[in-house]
């Protein structure tokens, strides 16, 4: 097979890159190890920055998002037994939208199918070759068990943290593992509040979020080696009630648990994000803890930049944007890493922290929700900095 851009990975990064390239007249082929049904259904992050929603509308992908997404004009920090709201719209005039990553993926797959996009699911044995040349290749076995070779002008590695792409790029790794994890549940229970709430409690962090008017997404801080078997549904609900209790507010509404799992908390950056004609984007290049709601939004920022650079390279033979791609993308990545680290360290109970450290943490939280300047900084970073 032959194409201009071979894209490894059919997550939001790979699919959006393919869509943006199509709009610019650039051909691509997307290959993915998982099945289409799996990709459509896997539950991931759900908070879209204002810049992300603007881009999705601009490229014709905003109709269902605007109809079904939940617009949030702020978030709450909960501590000292009280709720403290940070009002994005009042502070900076912008907002975020809760719209699950799997919904974005569904919209992208449908758009690529309508436009005749080439999406190859259930491939195996993916490998990249000749990335130091102007004709890199991707080899794989297709869903019918037949060996295939895809010759490209450029390869985009959008295959996540555990994919093959980053292993093909000589890089320096910046890696930090946090001393706790998140136990997350997806529950069929109507939200009892309209916005996301981050809770700092002496027993540990908790997060109250939602995916729709009928589905809530909830998280608890647990030990990094915690066994999910130790957390039956009754214990999860009891702990959520304890950590999120605020006087005069309705308790968390319980419902059937649809999904349950434990997620490690990690920060990771690979630099550079390219080698020869292989370019990394999204989780293939960087990981952020989910506290700052930056993961998918960083992937969108990467591929927006990469699509413009590839268009200049492949249509006009202008390599200036592609040469600066890694440095430009990494400036935004490190800003998101810093914000995510700040949110994570401020809101979680740090194992082994002494009484002095706990009081300093509370002092920082109290200052953050009482200072207009501090709340504006939170709002600007959470809603999304300009491109």
One Martini backbone bead per residue (centre of mass of N, CA, C, O) as a GRO file, in nm:
protein
  387
    1UNK     BB    1   0.102   0.032   0.011
    2UNK     BB    2   0.001   0.388  -0.032
    3UNK     BB    3   0.095   0.700   0.135
    4UNK     BB    4   0.154   0.990   0.304
    5UNK     BB    5   0.016   0.909   0.595
    6UNK     BB    6   0.108   0.712   0.862
    7UNK     BB    7  -0.117   0.591   1.121
    8UNK     BB    8  -0.068   0.507   1.461
    9UNK     BB    9  -0.370   0.499   1.579
   10UNK     BB   10  -0.738   0.515   1.695
   11UNK     BB   11  -0.751   0.765   1.845
   12UNK     BB   12  -0.789   1.095   1.878
   13UNK     BB   13  -0.521   1.164   1.742
   14UNK     BB   14  -0.528   0.992   1.479
   15UNK     BB   15  -0.813   1.074   1.378
   16UNK     BB   16  -0.776   1.382   1.374
   17UNK     BB   17  -0.539   1.390   1.185
   18UNK     BB   18  -0.682   1.261   0.945
   19UNK     BB   19  -0.901   1.478   0.921
   20UNK     BB   20  -0.720   1.728   0.883
   21UNK     BB   21  -0.573   1.626   0.633
   22UNK     BB   22  -0.819   1.594   0.453
   23UNK     BB   23  -0.894   1.901   0.455
   24UNK     BB   24  -0.586   1.945   0.316
   25UNK     BB   25  -0.535   1.704   0.097
   26UNK     BB   26  -0.437   1.453   0.277
   27UNK     BB   27  -0.326   1.140   0.289
   28UNK     BB   28  -0.440   0.845   0.485
   29UNK     BB   29  -0.353   0.580   0.726
   30UNK     BB   30  -0.517   0.381   0.974
   31UNK     BB   31  -0.385   0.191   1.247
   32UNK     BB   32  -0.525  -0.084   1.460
   33UNK     BB   33  -0.536  -0.331   1.704
   34UNK     BB   34  -0.812  -0.280   1.765
   35UNK     BB   35  -1.132  -0.272   1.761
   36UNK     BB   36  -1.388  -0.073   1.684
   37UNK     BB   37  -1.567  -0.131   1.929
   38UNK     BB   38  -1.353  -0.075   2.142
   39UNK     BB   39  -1.284   0.218   2.063
   40UNK     BB   40  -1.580   0.329   2.102
   41UNK     BB   41  -1.601   0.226   2.432
   42UNK     BB   42  -1.367   0.340   2.569
   43UNK     BB   43  -1.297   0.479   2.876
   44UNK     BB   44  -1.233   0.826   2.926
   45UNK     BB   45  -1.196   1.125   2.912
   46UNK     BB   46  -1.430   1.441   2.945
   47UNK     BB   47  -1.257   1.716   2.920
   48UNK     BB   48  -1.301   2.012   2.729
   49UNK     BB   49  -1.156   2.253   2.603
   50UNK     BB   50  -1.218   2.545   2.449
   51UNK     BB   51  -1.017   2.492   2.214
   52UNK     BB   52  -1.128   2.215   2.137
   53UNK     BB   53  -1.423   2.292   2.070
   54UNK     BB   54  -1.354   2.498   1.854
   55UNK     BB   55  -1.214   2.299   1.662
   56UNK     BB   56  -1.445   2.094   1.621
   57UNK     BB   57  -1.630   2.299   1.489
   58UNK     BB   58  -1.442   2.397   1.257
   59UNK     BB   59  -1.428   2.068   1.148
   60UNK     BB   60  -1.731   1.937   1.181
   61UNK     BB   61  -1.754   1.809   1.516
   62UNK     BB   62  -1.999   1.972   1.701
   63UNK     BB   63  -2.297   1.881   1.701
   64UNK     BB   64  -2.317   1.659   1.928
   65UNK     BB   65  -2.164   1.810   2.145
   66UNK     BB   66  -2.373   2.051   2.164
   67UNK     BB   67  -2.616   1.860   2.236
   68UNK     BB   68  -2.468   1.660   2.478
   69UNK     BB   69  -2.297   1.840   2.619
   70UNK     BB   70  -2.146   1.973   2.924
   71UNK     BB   71  -2.150   2.289   3.041
   72UNK     BB   72  -1.880   2.450   3.228
   73UNK     BB   73  -1.824   2.746   3.444
   74UNK     BB   74  -1.685   2.543   3.661
   75UNK     BB   75  -1.531   2.462   3.979
   76UNK     BB   76  -1.463   2.261   4.272
   77UNK     BB   77  -1.330   2.308   4.597
   78UNK     BB   78  -1.290   2.067   4.864
   79UNK     BB   79  -1.270   2.183   5.205
   80UNK     BB   80  -1.334   2.217   5.533
   81UNK     BB   81  -1.643   2.132   5.465
   82UNK     BB   82  -1.636   2.299   5.184
   83UNK     BB   83  -1.745   2.494   4.903
   84UNK     BB   84  -1.530   2.610   4.622
   85UNK     BB   85  -1.576   2.826   4.362
   86UNK     BB   86  -1.456   2.839   4.019
   87UNK     BB   87  -1.531   3.102   3.790
   88UNK     BB   88  -1.466   3.110   3.469
   89UNK     BB   89  -1.665   3.314   3.334
   90UNK     BB   90  -1.598   3.550   3.534
   91UNK     BB   91  -1.280   3.551   3.498
   92UNK     BB   92  -1.254   3.469   3.148
   93UNK     BB   93  -1.514   3.389   2.959
   94UNK     BB   94  -1.500   3.067   2.994
   95UNK     BB   95  -1.512   2.706   2.917
   96UNK     BB   96  -1.626   2.372   2.955
   97UNK     BB   97  -1.664   2.026   2.825
   98UNK     BB   98  -1.859   1.742   2.880
   99UNK     BB   99  -1.711   1.482   2.666
  100UNK     BB  100  -1.642   1.192   2.585
  101UNK     BB  101  -1.391   1.039   2.426
  102UNK     BB  102  -1.570   0.822   2.286
  103UNK     BB  103  -1.741   1.037   2.138
  104UNK     BB  104  -1.521   1.160   1.968
  105UNK     BB  105  -1.443   0.897   1.827
  106UNK     BB  106  -1.713   0.844   1.691
  107UNK     BB  107  -1.717   1.103   1.523
  108UNK     BB  108  -1.452   1.040   1.369
  109UNK     BB  109  -1.524   0.773   1.240
  110UNK     BB  110  -1.773   0.873   1.088
  111UNK     BB  111  -1.623   1.089   0.923
  112UNK     BB  112  -1.418   0.900   0.781
  113UNK     BB  113  -1.631   0.719   0.649
  114UNK     BB  114  -1.774   0.940   0.483
  115UNK     BB  115  -1.477   1.028   0.345
  116UNK     BB  116  -1.308   0.755   0.285
  117UNK     BB  117  -1.145   0.645   0.501
  118UNK     BB  118  -0.851   0.463   0.619
  119UNK     BB  119  -0.945   0.198   0.842
  120UNK     BB  120  -0.741  -0.033   1.034
  121UNK     BB  121  -0.835  -0.303   1.211
  122UNK     BB  122  -0.690  -0.562   1.374
  123UNK     BB  123  -0.392  -0.544   1.400
  124UNK     BB  124  -0.046  -0.675   1.381
  125UNK     BB  125   0.291  -0.640   1.420
  126UNK     BB  126   0.391  -0.355   1.442
  127UNK     BB  127   0.624  -0.168   1.227
  128UNK     BB  128   0.909   0.041   1.177
  129UNK     BB  129   1.080   0.189   0.884
  130UNK     BB  130   1.295   0.412   0.744
  131UNK     BB  131   1.287   0.703   0.909
  132UNK     BB  132   1.560   0.831   0.765
  133UNK     BB  133   1.379   0.857   0.525
  134UNK     BB  134   1.145   0.945   0.250
  135UNK     BB  135   1.040   0.611   0.293
  136UNK     BB  136   0.863   0.504   0.508
  137UNK     BB  137   0.760   0.207   0.700
  138UNK     BB  138   0.477  -0.017   0.754
  139UNK     BB  139   0.433  -0.314   0.934
  140UNK     BB  140   0.173  -0.577   0.910
  141UNK     BB  141  -0.116  -0.753   1.023
  142UNK     BB  142  -0.411  -0.818   0.928
  143UNK     BB  143  -0.736  -0.928   0.999
  144UNK     BB  144  -0.673  -1.180   0.784
  145UNK     BB  145  -0.348  -1.251   0.817
  146UNK     BB  146  -0.199  -1.043   0.633
  147UNK     BB  147   0.073  -0.917   0.509
  148UNK     BB  148   0.193  -0.570   0.536
  149UNK     BB  149   0.276  -0.265   0.342
  150UNK     BB  150   0.343   0.084   0.429
  151UNK     BB  151   0.404   0.354   0.227
  152UNK     BB  152   0.557   0.673   0.309
  153UNK     BB  153   0.635   1.004   0.397
  154UNK     BB  154   0.492   0.970   0.684
  155UNK     BB  155   0.496   0.914   1.044
  156UNK     BB  156   0.239   0.870   1.298
  157UNK     BB  157   0.257   0.845   1.653
  158UNK     BB  158  -0.074   0.738   1.812
  159UNK     BB  159  -0.024   0.465   2.030
  160UNK     BB  160   0.063   0.542   2.294
  161UNK     BB  161   0.249   0.444   2.565
  162UNK     BB  162   0.255   0.117   2.458
  163UNK     BB  163   0.365   0.159   2.191
  164UNK     BB  164   0.594   0.150   1.910
  165UNK     BB  165   0.693   0.440   1.840
  166UNK     BB  166   0.879   0.543   2.073
  167UNK     BB  167   1.089   0.304   2.038
  168UNK     BB  168   1.188   0.453   1.751
  169UNK     BB  169   1.276   0.701   1.943
  170UNK     BB  170   1.524   0.882   2.033
  171UNK     BB  171   1.520   0.954   2.392
  172UNK     BB  172   1.425   1.155   2.659
  173UNK     BB  173   1.316   1.074   2.992
  174UNK     BB  174   1.043   1.203   3.186
  175UNK     BB  175   0.977   1.062   3.516
  176UNK     BB  176   0.672   1.036   3.729
  177UNK     BB  177   0.565   0.876   4.027
  178UNK     BB  178   0.298   0.845   4.223
  179UNK     BB  179   0.190   0.759   4.572
  180UNK     BB  180  -0.078   0.698   4.394
  181UNK     BB  181  -0.423   0.629   4.311
  182UNK     BB  182  -0.715   0.557   4.109
  183UNK     BB  183  -1.051   0.493   4.185
  184UNK     BB  184  -1.286   0.409   3.934
  185UNK     BB  185  -1.631   0.500   3.853
  186UNK     BB  186  -1.919   0.395   3.669
  187UNK     BB  187  -2.251   0.535   3.704
  188UNK     BB  188  -2.604   0.483   3.728
  189UNK     BB  189  -2.629   0.823   3.806
  190UNK     BB  190  -2.746   1.108   3.883
  191UNK     BB  191  -2.650   1.407   3.919
  192UNK     BB  192  -2.619   1.639   4.211
  193UNK     BB  193  -2.451   1.819   4.014
  194UNK     BB  194  -2.316   2.052   3.761
  195UNK     BB  195  -2.016   2.012   3.868
  196UNK     BB  196  -1.701   1.970   3.930
  197UNK     BB  197  -1.538   1.796   4.216
  198UNK     BB  198  -1.269   1.870   4.435
  199UNK     BB  199  -1.132   1.665   4.705
  200UNK     BB  200  -0.999   1.744   5.028
  201UNK     BB  201  -0.911   1.478   5.251
  202UNK     BB  202  -0.784   1.301   5.515
  203UNK     BB  203  -0.849   1.020   5.345
  204UNK     BB  204  -0.858   1.167   5.066
  205UNK     BB  205  -0.915   1.192   4.750
  206UNK     BB  206  -1.190   1.335   4.544
  207UNK     BB  207  -1.411   1.281   4.250
  208UNK     BB  208  -1.670   1.468   4.083
  209UNK     BB  209  -1.843   1.348   3.798
  210UNK     BB  210  -1.956   1.345   3.444
  211UNK     BB  211  -2.130   1.228   3.127
  212UNK     BB  212  -2.438   1.267   3.205
  213UNK     BB  213  -2.767   1.284   3.322
  214UNK     BB  214  -2.711   0.949   3.408
  215UNK     BB  215  -2.386   0.977   3.447
  216UNK     BB  216  -2.120   0.893   3.666
  217UNK     BB  217  -1.785   1.006   3.773
  218UNK     BB  218  -1.564   0.843   4.010
  219UNK     BB  219  -1.306   0.916   4.268
  220UNK     BB  220  -1.028   0.756   4.449
  221UNK     BB  221  -0.784   0.756   4.670
  222UNK     BB  222  -0.513   0.522   4.652
  223UNK     BB  223  -0.307   0.287   4.654
  224UNK     BB  224  -0.088   0.175   4.408
  225UNK     BB  225  -0.138  -0.147   4.520
  226UNK     BB  226  -0.428  -0.180   4.492
  227UNK     BB  227  -0.708  -0.395   4.525
  228UNK     BB  228  -1.014  -0.416   4.375
  229UNK     BB  229  -1.128  -0.647   4.564
  230UNK     BB  230  -1.135  -0.439   4.822
  231UNK     BB  231  -1.383  -0.283   4.642
  232UNK     BB  232  -1.676  -0.276   4.699
  233UNK     BB  233  -1.942  -0.088   4.639
  234UNK     BB  234  -2.012  -0.011   4.934
  235UNK     BB  235  -1.734   0.110   5.000
  236UNK     BB  236  -1.726   0.329   4.788
  237UNK     BB  237  -1.978   0.489   4.873
  238UNK     BB  238  -1.892   0.544   5.165
  239UNK     BB  239  -1.634   0.705   5.092
  240UNK     BB  240  -1.769   0.925   4.926
  241UNK     BB  241  -1.949   1.036   5.146
  242UNK     BB  242  -1.722   1.114   5.342
  243UNK     BB  243  -1.538   1.300   5.157
  244UNK     BB  244  -1.799   1.482   5.022
  245UNK     BB  245  -1.906   1.616   5.266
  246UNK     BB  246  -2.161   1.879   5.290
  247UNK     BB  247  -2.328   2.101   5.437
  248UNK     BB  248  -2.656   2.105   5.289
  249UNK     BB  249  -2.602   1.862   5.099
  250UNK     BB  250  -2.640   1.630   4.884
  251UNK     BB  251  -2.573   1.328   4.838
  252UNK     BB  252  -2.450   1.086   4.677
  253UNK     BB  253  -2.571   0.920   4.408
  254UNK     BB  254  -2.671   0.606   4.368
  255UNK     BB  255  -2.567   0.314   4.160
  256UNK     BB  256  -2.490   0.125   3.917
  257UNK     BB  257  -2.194  -0.033   3.836
  258UNK     BB  258  -2.029  -0.030   3.514
  259UNK     BB  259  -1.733   0.058   3.616
  260UNK     BB  260  -1.396  -0.061   3.727
  261UNK     BB  261  -1.081   0.098   3.841
  262UNK     BB  262  -0.717   0.132   3.835
  263UNK     BB  263  -0.506   0.431   3.830
  264UNK     BB  264  -0.219   0.546   3.761
  265UNK     BB  265   0.017   0.802   3.856
  266UNK     BB  266   0.159   1.007   3.587
  267UNK     BB  267   0.464   1.149   3.458
  268UNK     BB  268   0.548   1.211   3.101
  269UNK     BB  269   0.843   1.280   2.885
  270UNK     BB  270   0.935   1.296   2.543
  271UNK     BB  271   1.265   1.385   2.408
  272UNK     BB  272   1.186   1.406   2.127
  273UNK     BB  273   0.891   1.405   1.888
  274UNK     BB  274   1.126   1.301   1.686
  275UNK     BB  275   1.243   1.094   1.394
  276UNK     BB  276   1.276   1.202   1.118
  277UNK     BB  277   0.961   1.062   0.986
  278UNK     BB  278   0.883   1.046   1.298
  279UNK     BB  279   0.582   1.134   1.482
  280UNK     BB  280   0.468   1.240   1.788
  281UNK     BB  281   0.146   1.191   1.969
  282UNK     BB  282   0.040   1.222   2.262
  283UNK     BB  283   0.082   0.942   2.463
  284UNK     BB  284   0.347   0.869   2.307
  285UNK     BB  285   0.494   1.140   2.452
  286UNK     BB  286   0.269   1.187   2.694
  287UNK     BB  287   0.194   1.220   3.050
  288UNK     BB  288  -0.084   1.288   3.269
  289UNK     BB  289  -0.245   1.355   3.525
  290UNK     BB  290  -0.601   1.381   3.558
  291UNK     BB  291  -0.647   1.639   3.736
  292UNK     BB  292  -0.618   1.861   3.480
  293UNK     BB  293  -0.752   1.769   3.207
  294UNK     BB  294  -0.511   1.715   2.953
  295UNK     BB  295  -0.467   1.471   2.768
  296UNK     BB  296  -0.655   1.510   2.512
  297UNK     BB  297  -0.581   1.812   2.468
  298UNK     BB  298  -0.287   1.760   2.392
  299UNK     BB  299  -0.344   1.586   2.146
  300UNK     BB  300  -0.490   1.806   1.988
  301UNK     BB  301  -0.255   2.007   1.980
  302UNK     BB  302  -0.056   1.831   1.832
  303UNK     BB  303  -0.228   1.770   1.565
  304UNK     BB  304  -0.271   2.052   1.479
  305UNK     BB  305   0.028   2.116   1.437
  306UNK     BB  306   0.101   1.870   1.256
  307UNK     BB  307  -0.096   1.926   1.021
  308UNK     BB  308   0.030   2.193   0.936
  309UNK     BB  309   0.321   2.089   0.889
  310UNK     BB  310   0.247   1.866   0.677
  311UNK     BB  311   0.118   2.052   0.471
  312UNK     BB  312   0.371   2.218   0.412
  313UNK     BB  313   0.547   1.978   0.326
  314UNK     BB  314   0.349   1.819   0.108
  315UNK     BB  315   0.247   2.085  -0.064
  316UNK     BB  316   0.524   2.302  -0.033
  317UNK     BB  317   0.807   2.210   0.074
  318UNK     BB  318   0.786   2.310   0.385
  319UNK     BB  319   0.999   2.262   0.688
  320UNK     BB  320   0.969   2.462   0.927
  321UNK     BB  321   0.737   2.339   1.105
  322UNK     BB  322   0.855   2.049   1.133
  323UNK     BB  323   1.123   2.134   1.276
  324UNK     BB  324   0.947   2.277   1.527
  325UNK     BB  325   0.741   2.081   1.651
  326UNK     BB  326   0.866   1.975   1.916
  327UNK     BB  327   0.925   2.244   2.059
  328UNK     BB  328   0.637   2.358   2.047
  329UNK     BB  329   0.485   2.126   2.187
  330UNK     BB  330   0.658   2.117   2.456
  331UNK     BB  331   0.568   2.384   2.579
  332UNK     BB  332   0.277   2.286   2.635
  333UNK     BB  333   0.336   2.029   2.788
  334UNK     BB  334   0.489   2.160   3.033
  335UNK     BB  335   0.253   2.332   3.125
  336UNK     BB  336   0.063   2.090   3.181
  337UNK     BB  337   0.246   1.948   3.381
  338UNK     BB  338   0.251   2.173   3.591
  339UNK     BB  339  -0.054   2.189   3.644
  340UNK     BB  340  -0.099   1.890   3.720
  341UNK     BB  341   0.098   1.888   3.957
  342UNK     BB  342  -0.040   2.107   4.124
  343UNK     BB  343  -0.315   1.972   4.156
  344UNK     BB  344  -0.215   1.705   4.278
  345UNK     BB  345  -0.047   1.818   4.527
  346UNK     BB  346  -0.287   1.992   4.653
  347UNK     BB  347  -0.530   1.752   4.673
  348UNK     BB  348  -0.356   1.537   4.794
  349UNK     BB  349  -0.257   1.290   5.004
  350UNK     BB  350   0.056   1.260   5.140
  351UNK     BB  351   0.254   1.021   5.198
  352UNK     BB  352   0.420   1.103   5.503
  353UNK     BB  353   0.308   1.353   5.595
  354UNK     BB  354   0.328   1.604   5.801
  355UNK     BB  355   0.181   1.849   5.981
  356UNK     BB  356   0.315   2.081   5.831
  357UNK     BB  357   0.247   1.994   5.537
  358UNK     BB  358  -0.062   1.995   5.574
  359UNK     BB  359  -0.087   2.300   5.641
  360UNK     BB  360   0.035   2.406   5.380
  361UNK     BB  361  -0.176   2.283   5.193
  362UNK     BB  362  -0.419   2.435   5.313
  363UNK     BB  363  -0.311   2.719   5.264
  364UNK     BB  364  -0.311   2.695   4.955
  365UNK     BB  365  -0.612   2.644   4.921
  366UNK     BB  366  -0.716   2.902   5.062
  367UNK     BB  367  -0.575   3.097   4.872
  368UNK     BB  368  -0.688   3.004   4.596
  369UNK     BB  369  -1.008   3.072   4.685
  370UNK     BB  370  -0.931   3.397   4.770
  371UNK     BB  371  -0.781   3.459   4.499
  372UNK     BB  372  -0.810   3.601   4.197
  373UNK     BB  373  -0.537   3.531   4.076
  374UNK     BB  374  -0.540   3.225   4.139
  375UNK     BB  375  -0.811   3.158   3.998
  376UNK     BB  376  -0.727   3.259   3.718
  377UNK     BB  377  -0.499   3.056   3.675
  378UNK     BB  378  -0.674   2.807   3.690
  379UNK     BB  379  -0.870   2.884   3.463
  380UNK     BB  380  -0.670   2.914   3.227
  381UNK     BB  381  -0.554   2.620   3.243
  382UNK     BB  382  -0.819   2.453   3.237
  383UNK     BB  383  -0.955   2.576   2.975
  384UNK     BB  384  -0.715   2.693   2.801
  385UNK     BB  385  -0.471   2.787   2.621
  386UNK     BB  386  -0.360   2.933   2.374
  387UNK     BB  387  -0.213   2.830   2.078
   0.00000   0.00000   0.00000
